[in-house]
Short mmCIF file of C-alpha atoms in Angstrom, two decimals:
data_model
loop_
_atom_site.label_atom_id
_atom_site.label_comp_id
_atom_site.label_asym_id
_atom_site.label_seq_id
_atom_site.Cartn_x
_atom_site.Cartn_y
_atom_site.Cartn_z
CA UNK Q 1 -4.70 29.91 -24.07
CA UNK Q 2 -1.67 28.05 -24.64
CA UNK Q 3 -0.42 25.80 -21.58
CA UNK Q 4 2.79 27.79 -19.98
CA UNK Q 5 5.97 25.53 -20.85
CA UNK Q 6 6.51 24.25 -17.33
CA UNK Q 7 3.06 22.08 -17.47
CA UNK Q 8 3.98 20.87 -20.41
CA UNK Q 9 7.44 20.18 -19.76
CA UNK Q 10 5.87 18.04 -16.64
CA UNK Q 11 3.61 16.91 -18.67
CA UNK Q 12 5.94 15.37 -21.32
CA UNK Q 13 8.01 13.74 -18.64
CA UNK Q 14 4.97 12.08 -16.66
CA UNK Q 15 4.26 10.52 -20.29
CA UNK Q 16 7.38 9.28 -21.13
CA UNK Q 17 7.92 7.93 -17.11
CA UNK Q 18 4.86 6.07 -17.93
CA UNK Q 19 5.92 4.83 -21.25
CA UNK Q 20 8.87 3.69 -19.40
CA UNK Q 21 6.98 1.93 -17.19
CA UNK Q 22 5.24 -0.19 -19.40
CA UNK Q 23 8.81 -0.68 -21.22
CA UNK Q 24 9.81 -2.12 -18.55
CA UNK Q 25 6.72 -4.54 -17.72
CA UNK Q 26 6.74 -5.82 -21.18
CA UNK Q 27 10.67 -6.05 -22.35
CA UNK Q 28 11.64 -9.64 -23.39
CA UNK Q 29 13.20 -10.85 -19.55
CA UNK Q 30 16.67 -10.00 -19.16
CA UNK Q 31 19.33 -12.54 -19.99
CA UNK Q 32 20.42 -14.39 -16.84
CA UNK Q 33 23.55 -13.32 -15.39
CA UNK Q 34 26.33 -16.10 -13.98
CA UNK Q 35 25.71 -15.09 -10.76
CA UNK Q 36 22.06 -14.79 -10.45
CA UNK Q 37 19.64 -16.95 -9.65
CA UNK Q 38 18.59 -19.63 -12.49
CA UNK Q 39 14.48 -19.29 -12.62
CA UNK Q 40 14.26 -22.96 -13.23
CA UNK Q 41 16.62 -24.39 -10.21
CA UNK Q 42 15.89 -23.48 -6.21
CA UNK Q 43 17.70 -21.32 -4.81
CA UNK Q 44 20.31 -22.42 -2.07
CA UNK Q 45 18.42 -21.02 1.06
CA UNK Q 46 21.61 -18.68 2.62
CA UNK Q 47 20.07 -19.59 6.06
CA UNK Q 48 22.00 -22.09 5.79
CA UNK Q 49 24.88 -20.11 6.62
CA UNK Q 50 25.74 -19.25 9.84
CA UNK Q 51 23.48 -16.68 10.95
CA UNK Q 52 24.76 -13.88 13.17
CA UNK Q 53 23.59 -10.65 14.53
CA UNK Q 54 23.24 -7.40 12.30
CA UNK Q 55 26.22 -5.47 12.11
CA UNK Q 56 27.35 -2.64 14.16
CA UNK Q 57 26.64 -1.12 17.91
CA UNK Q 58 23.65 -2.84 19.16
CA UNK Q 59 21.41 -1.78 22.51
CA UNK Q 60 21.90 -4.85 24.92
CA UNK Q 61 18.92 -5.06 27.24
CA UNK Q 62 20.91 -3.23 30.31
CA UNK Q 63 18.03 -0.53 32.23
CA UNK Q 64 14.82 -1.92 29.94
CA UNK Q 65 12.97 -2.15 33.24
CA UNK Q 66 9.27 -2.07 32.77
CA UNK Q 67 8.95 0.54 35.76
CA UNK Q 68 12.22 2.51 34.60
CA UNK Q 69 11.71 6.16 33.74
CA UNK Q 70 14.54 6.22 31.89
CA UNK Q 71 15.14 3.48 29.92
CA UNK Q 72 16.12 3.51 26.76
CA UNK Q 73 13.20 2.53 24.71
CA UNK Q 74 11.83 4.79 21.88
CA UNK Q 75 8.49 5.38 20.63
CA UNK Q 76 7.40 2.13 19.33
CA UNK Q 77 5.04 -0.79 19.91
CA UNK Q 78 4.00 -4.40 19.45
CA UNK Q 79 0.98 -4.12 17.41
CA UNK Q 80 -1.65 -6.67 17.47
CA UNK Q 81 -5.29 -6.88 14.91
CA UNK Q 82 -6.95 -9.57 16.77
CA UNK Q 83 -10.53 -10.14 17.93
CA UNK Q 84 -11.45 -11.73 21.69
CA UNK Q 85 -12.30 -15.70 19.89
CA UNK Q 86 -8.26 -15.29 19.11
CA UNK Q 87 -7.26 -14.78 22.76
CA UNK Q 88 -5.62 -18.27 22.99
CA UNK Q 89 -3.51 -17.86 19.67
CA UNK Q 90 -2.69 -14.60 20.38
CA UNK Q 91 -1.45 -15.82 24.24
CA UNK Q 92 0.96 -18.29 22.42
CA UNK Q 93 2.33 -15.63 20.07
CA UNK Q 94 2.98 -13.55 22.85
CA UNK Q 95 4.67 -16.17 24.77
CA UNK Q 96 6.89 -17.04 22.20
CA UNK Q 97 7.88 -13.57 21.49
CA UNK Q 98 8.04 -12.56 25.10
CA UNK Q 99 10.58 -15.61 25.64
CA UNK Q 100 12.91 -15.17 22.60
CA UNK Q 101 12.57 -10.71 23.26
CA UNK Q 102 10.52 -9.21 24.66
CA UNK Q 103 11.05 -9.94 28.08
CA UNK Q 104 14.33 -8.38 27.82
CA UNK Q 105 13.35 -5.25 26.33
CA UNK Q 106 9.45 -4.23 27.91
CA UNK Q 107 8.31 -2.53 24.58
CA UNK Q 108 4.57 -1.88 25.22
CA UNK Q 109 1.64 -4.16 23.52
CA UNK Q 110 -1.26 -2.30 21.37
CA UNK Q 111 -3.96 -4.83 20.52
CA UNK Q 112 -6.68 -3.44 18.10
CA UNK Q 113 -9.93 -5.04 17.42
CA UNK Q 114 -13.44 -3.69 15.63
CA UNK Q 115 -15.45 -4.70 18.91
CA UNK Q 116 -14.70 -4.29 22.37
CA UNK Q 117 -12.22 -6.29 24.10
CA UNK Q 118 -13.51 -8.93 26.62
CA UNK Q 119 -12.18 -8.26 30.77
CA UNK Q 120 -10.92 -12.36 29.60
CA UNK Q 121 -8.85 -11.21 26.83
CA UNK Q 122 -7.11 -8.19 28.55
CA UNK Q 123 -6.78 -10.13 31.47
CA UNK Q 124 -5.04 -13.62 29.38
CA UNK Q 125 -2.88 -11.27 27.45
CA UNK Q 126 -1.36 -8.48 30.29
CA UNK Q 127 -0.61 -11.88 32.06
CA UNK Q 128 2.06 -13.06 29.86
CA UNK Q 129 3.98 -9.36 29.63
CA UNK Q 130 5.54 -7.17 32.00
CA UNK Q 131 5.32 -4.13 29.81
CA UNK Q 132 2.06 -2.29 29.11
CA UNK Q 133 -0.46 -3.29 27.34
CA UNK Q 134 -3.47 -1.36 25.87
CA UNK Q 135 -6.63 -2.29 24.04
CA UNK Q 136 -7.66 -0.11 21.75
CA UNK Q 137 -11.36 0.61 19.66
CA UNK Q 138 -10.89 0.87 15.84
CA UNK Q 139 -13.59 3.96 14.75
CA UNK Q 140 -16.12 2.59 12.96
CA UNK Q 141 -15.53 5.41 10.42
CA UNK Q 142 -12.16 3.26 9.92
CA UNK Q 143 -13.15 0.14 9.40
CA UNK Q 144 -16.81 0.71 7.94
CA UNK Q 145 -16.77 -0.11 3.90
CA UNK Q 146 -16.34 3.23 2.22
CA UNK Q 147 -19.63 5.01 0.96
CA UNK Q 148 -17.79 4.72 -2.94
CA UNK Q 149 -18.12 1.39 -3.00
CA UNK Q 150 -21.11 -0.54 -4.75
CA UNK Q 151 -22.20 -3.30 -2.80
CA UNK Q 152 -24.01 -5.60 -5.34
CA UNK Q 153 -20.71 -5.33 -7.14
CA UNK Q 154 -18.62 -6.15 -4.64
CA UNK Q 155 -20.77 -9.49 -3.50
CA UNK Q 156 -20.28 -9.96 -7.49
CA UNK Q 157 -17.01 -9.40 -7.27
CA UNK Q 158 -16.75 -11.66 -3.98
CA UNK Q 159 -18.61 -14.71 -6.01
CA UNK Q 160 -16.32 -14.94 -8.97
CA UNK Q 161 -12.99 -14.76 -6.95
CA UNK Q 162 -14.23 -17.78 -4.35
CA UNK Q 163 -14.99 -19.32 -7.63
CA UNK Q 164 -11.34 -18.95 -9.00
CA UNK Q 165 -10.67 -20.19 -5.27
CA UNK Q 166 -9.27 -16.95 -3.49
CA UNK Q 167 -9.04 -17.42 0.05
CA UNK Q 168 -11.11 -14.93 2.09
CA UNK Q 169 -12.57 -13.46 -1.24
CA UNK Q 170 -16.43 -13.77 0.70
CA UNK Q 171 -15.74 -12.24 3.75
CA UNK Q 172 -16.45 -8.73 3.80
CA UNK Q 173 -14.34 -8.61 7.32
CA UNK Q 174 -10.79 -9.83 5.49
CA UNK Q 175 -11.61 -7.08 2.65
CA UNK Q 176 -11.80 -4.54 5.41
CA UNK Q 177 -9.12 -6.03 7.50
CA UNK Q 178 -6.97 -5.53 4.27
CA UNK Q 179 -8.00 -1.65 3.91
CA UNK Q 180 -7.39 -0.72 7.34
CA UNK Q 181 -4.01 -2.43 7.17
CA UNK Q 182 -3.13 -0.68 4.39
CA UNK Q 183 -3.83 2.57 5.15
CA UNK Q 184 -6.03 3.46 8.51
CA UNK Q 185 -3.91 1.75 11.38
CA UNK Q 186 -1.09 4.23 11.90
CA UNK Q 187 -3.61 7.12 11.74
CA UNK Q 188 -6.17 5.42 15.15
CA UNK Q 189 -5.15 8.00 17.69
CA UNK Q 190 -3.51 5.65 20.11
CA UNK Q 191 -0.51 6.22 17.45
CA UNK Q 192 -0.46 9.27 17.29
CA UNK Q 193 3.41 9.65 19.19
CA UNK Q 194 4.33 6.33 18.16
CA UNK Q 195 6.88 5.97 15.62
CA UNK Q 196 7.82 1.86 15.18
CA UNK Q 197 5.85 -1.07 15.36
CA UNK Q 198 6.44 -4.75 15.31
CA UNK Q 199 3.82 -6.62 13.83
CA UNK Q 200 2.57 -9.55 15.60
CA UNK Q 201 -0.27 -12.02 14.68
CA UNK Q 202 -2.28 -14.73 16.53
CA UNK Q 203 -0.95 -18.13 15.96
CA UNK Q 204 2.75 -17.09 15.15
CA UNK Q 205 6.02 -18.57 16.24
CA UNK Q 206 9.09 -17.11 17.43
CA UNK Q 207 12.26 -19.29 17.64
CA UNK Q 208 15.30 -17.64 17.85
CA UNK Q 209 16.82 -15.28 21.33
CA UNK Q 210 16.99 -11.78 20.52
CA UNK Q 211 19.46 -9.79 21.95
CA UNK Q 212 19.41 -6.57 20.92
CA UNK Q 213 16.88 -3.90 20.54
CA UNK Q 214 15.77 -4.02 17.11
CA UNK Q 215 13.49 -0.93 17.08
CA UNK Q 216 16.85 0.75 18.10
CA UNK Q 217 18.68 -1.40 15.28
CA UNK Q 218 15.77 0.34 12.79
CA UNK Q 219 16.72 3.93 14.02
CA UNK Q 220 19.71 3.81 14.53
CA UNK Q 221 20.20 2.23 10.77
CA UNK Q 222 18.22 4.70 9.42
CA UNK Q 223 15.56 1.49 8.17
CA UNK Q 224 11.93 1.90 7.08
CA UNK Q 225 11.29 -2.11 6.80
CA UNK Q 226 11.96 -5.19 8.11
CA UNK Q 227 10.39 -8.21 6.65
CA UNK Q 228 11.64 -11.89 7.44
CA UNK Q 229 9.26 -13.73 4.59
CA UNK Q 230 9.04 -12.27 0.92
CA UNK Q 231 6.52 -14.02 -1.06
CA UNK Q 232 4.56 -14.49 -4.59
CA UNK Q 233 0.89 -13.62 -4.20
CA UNK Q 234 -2.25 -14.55 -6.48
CA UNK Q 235 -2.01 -12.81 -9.12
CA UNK Q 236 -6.13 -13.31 -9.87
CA UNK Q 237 -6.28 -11.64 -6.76
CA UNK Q 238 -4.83 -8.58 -7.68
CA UNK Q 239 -5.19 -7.90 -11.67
CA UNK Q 240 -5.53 -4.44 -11.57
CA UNK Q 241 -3.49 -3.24 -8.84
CA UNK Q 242 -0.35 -2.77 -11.00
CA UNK Q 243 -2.24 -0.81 -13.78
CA UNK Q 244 -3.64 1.86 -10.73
CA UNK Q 245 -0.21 1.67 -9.90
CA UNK Q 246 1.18 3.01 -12.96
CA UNK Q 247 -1.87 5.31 -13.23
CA UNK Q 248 -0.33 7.02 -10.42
CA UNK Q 249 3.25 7.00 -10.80
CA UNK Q 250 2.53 8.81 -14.95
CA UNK Q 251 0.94 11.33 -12.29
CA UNK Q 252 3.36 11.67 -9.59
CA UNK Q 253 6.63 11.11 -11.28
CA UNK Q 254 8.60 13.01 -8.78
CA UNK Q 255 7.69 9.79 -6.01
CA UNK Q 256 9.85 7.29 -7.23
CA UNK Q 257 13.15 7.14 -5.58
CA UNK Q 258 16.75 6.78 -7.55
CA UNK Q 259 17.53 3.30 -5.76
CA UNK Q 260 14.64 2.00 -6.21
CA UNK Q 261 13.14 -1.85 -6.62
CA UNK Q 262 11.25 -1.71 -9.73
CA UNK Q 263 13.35 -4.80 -11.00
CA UNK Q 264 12.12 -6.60 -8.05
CA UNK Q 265 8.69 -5.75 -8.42
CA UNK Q 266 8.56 -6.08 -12.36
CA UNK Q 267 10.37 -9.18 -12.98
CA UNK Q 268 9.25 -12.03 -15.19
CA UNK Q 269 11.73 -14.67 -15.10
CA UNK Q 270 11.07 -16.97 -12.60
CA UNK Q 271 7.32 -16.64 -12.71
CA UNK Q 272 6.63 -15.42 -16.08
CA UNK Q 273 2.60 -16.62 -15.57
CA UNK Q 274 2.08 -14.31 -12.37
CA UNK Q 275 3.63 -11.39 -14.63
CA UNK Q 276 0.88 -12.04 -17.26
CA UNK Q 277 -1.91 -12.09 -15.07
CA UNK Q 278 -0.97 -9.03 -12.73
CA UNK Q 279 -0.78 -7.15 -15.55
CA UNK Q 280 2.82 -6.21 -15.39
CA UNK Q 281 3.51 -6.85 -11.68
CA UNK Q 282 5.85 -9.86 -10.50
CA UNK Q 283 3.10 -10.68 -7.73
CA UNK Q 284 6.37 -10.24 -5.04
CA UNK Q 285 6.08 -8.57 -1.71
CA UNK Q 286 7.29 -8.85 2.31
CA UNK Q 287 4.85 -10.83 3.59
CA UNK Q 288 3.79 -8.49 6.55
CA UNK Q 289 1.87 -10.82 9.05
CA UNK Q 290 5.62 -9.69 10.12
CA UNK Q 291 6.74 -6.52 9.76
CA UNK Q 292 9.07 -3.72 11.41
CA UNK Q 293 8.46 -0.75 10.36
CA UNK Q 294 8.86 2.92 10.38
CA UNK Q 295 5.24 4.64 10.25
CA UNK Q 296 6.61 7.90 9.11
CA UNK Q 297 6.68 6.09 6.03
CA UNK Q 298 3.31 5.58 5.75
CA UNK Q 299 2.40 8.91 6.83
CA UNK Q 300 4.28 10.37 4.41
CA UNK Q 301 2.90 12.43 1.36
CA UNK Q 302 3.41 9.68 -1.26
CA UNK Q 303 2.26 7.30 0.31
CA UNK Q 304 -0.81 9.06 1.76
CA UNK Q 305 -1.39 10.10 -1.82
CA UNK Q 306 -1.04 6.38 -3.32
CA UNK Q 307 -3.09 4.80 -0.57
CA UNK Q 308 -6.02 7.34 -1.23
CA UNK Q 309 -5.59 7.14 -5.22
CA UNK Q 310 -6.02 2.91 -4.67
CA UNK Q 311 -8.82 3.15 -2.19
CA UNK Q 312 -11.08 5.30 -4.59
CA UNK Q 313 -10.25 2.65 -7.55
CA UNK Q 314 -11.98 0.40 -5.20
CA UNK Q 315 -9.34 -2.94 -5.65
CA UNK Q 316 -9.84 -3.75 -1.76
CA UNK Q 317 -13.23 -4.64 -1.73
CA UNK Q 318 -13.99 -5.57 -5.88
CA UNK Q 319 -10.63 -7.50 -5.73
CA UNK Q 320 -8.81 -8.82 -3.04
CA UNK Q 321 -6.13 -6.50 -2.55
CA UNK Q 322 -3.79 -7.19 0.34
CA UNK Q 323 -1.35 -4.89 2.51
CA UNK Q 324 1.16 -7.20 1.98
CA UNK Q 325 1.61 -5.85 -2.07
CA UNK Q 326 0.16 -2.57 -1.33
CA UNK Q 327 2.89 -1.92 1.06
CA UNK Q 328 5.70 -3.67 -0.89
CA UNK Q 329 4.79 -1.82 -4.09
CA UNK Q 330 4.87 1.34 -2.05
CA UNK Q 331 8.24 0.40 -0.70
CA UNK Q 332 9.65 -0.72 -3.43
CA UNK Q 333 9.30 2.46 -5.60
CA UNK Q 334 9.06 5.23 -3.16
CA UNK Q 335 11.50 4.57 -0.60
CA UNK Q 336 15.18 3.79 -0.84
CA UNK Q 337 15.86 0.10 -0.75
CA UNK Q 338 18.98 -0.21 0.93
CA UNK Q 339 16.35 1.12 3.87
CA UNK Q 340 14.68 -2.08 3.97
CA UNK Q 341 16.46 -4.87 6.14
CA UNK Q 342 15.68 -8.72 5.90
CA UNK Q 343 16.04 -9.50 9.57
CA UNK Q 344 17.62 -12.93 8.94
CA UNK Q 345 18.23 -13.66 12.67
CA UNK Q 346 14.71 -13.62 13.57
CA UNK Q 347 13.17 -16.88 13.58
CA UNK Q 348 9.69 -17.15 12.41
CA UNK Q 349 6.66 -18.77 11.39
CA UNK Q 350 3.43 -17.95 9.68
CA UNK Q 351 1.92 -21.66 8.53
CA UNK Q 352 3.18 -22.54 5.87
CA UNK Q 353 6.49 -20.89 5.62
CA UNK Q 354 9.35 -20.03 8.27
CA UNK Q 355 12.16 -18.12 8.38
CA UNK Q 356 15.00 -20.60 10.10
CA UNK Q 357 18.44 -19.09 10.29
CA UNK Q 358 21.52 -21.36 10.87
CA UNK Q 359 22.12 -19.78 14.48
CA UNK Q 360 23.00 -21.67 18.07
CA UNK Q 361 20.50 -18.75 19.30
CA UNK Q 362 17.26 -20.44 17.76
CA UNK Q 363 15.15 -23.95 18.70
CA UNK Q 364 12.42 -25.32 16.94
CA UNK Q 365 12.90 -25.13 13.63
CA UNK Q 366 14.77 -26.80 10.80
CA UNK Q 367 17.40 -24.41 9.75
CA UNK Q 368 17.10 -23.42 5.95
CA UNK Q 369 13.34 -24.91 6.11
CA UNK Q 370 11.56 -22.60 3.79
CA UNK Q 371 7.62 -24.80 4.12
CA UNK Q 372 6.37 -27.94 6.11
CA UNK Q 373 3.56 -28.03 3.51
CA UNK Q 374 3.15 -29.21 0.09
CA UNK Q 375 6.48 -29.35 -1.93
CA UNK Q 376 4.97 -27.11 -4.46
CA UNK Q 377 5.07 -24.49 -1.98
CA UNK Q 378 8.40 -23.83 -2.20
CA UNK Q 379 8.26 -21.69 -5.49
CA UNK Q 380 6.49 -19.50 -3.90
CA UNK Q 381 9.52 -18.04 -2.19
CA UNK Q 382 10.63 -14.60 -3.72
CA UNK Q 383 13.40 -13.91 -1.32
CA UNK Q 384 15.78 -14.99 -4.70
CA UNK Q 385 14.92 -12.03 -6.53
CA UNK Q 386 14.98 -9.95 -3.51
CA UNK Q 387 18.58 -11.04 -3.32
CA UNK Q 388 19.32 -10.56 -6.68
CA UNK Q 389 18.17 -7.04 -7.57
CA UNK Q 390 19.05 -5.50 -3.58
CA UNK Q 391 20.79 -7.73 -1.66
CA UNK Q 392 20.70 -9.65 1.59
CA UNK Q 393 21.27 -7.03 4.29
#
């Protein structure tokens, strides 16, 4: 029996979606426009510029009381992966982010871990907060490698990317780590009525006063993400994630959103090598050690959808497939990108990189510092392109 004409008018259009696709990963790159960034010269580093607070009506930290009923906070978190041998890192993040914000505004503190925490960990930690914390149990069933996958492949798999000098490639912990990060967090019950989260890792800095509620600023804003770093990742590290991606896209078509950041994610003119060896992907993505984000985003149908379609093709444990592109890839194609806010003002670091703005609000760093490692570190800064195919908001 002949196919009735609406499957195969869909299936025409998922076919030439995914013909576009691959257009678009293998055009000759675009000529370079005036105004855009030149792929052979750094860019200037626009924290430079004075640095001021997002636009618009902003909460100030008037009623945040810990103990207060009725204060204004909404249903988000500081949200912690951490194990009890981290408790000292994790105390200075805290401290850091308690001094510059936190203090002001008494969000609560959700530390995961795959073991129990230690009575020394919950007691270092609740020490250095006024606001609640809780320490919560990730289900095994969560964090466990998935029945699918082979495991004399994936030690296999493990031995030639340490060979090609992939960090973490050998430790089954990072690959799992990378899964539940990806996809598992925002489902742990503990979540369940929580809406935001700030991402916060051990061994972090925080250098810049905060004075406004920023899971407000994300509501209020209508924002999904928030990202302060935007980096190029290993692209032997990740060969086949683009290809799974375009797998799925041919067969959800009706996912990808108008405004979205395919240029972003599919340019080749600055690094024209990582493009090759991704397989079509520009190796860019938020680097989400920090991260503000929306979870109903992740919950969400297409992402749900994309998250289970990558963990059956097996990339987090036979490759080393990272949150950091699974969630920017997701971003950048399903979700609006004028929703996604570089949070400028925030000073950070994750060793090697910072995010210093030019602000009379932030101490210890160099302003417009991008790395305080190797010089060659420095072109591994995507925020240009970022810039040049969304903007700077």
């Amino acid at each position: 029996m002949a196919a009735p004409k609406v499957m195969r008018l869909l299936a025409t259009l998922s076919t030439l979606l995914f013909l576009y696709f691959v257009y678009q990963n293998y055009q000759p790159a675009p000529v370079t426009k005036e105004n855009d960034f030149s792929p052979e010269e750094p860019m200037r580093d626009p924290n430079l510029d004075l640095t001021f607070e997002p636009e618009g009506p902003l909460w100030r930290a008037d009623e945040y009381a810990p103990a207060n009923p009725n204060a204004p906070r909404i249903n988000a978190t500081l949200l912690a992966l951490v194990r009890n041998s981290e408790v000292y890192d994790m105390v200075s993040s805290m401290r850091d982010l308690e001094r510059t914000w936190n203090s002001k505004f008494n969000y609560p503190w959700t530390f995961f871990n795959d073991e129990e925490f230690s009575e020394e960990f919950k007691r270092l930690t609740q020490a250095e907060t006024k606001a609640e914390c809780k320490y919560e149990l990730i289900p095994k069933e969560h964090w466990e490698t998935p029945s699918w996958i082979n495991e004399e492949l994936f030690q296999e798999s493990a031995t030639m990317l340490k060979e090609q000098d992939i960090q973490y490639a050998n430790l089954k912990s990072y690959h799992q780590m990378c899964r539940w990060n990806s996809g598992l967090f925002y489902k742990h019950p503990a979540l369940a009525n929580t809406r935001y989260y700030w991402r916060v890792e051990p061994k972090v800095h925080f250098f810049c006063d905060v004075d406004y509620d920023v899971f407000r600023y994300m509501e209020d804003n209508n924002k999904t993400y928030g990202f302060t770093i935007n980096l190029y990742d290993a692209p032997q590290s990740i060969p086949t994630l683009w290809p799974e991606t375009l797998k799925f896209v041919a067969a959800h078509p009706e996912y990808i959103h108008e405004n979205n950041a395919m240029s972003w994610l599919t340019d080749k003119a600055r690094r024209p090598e990582h493009h090759i060896q991704a397989n079509g992907y520009s190796t860019c993505h938020f680097w989400s050690n920090f991260e503000i984000a929306d979870m109903d985003f992740w919950r969400s149908q297409p992402y749900e959808d994309y998250f289970n379609h990558l963990d059956r093709a097996g990339g987090f444990f036979y490759e080393r497939w990272g949150d950091a592109p699974v969630h920017s890839i997701a971003l950048g194609l399903f979700e609006d990108s004028s929703k996604v806010h570089w949070f400028r003002d925030i000073g950070y670091q994750h060793i090697p990189y910072f995010n210093c703005p030019n602000s009379p609000k932030c101490k210890g760093c160099v302003t417009g510092r991008f790395t305080d490692g190797e010089s060659w570190l420095n072109k591994e800064d995507c925020r240009p392109n970022w810039f040049k195919y969304v903007g700077m908001d």
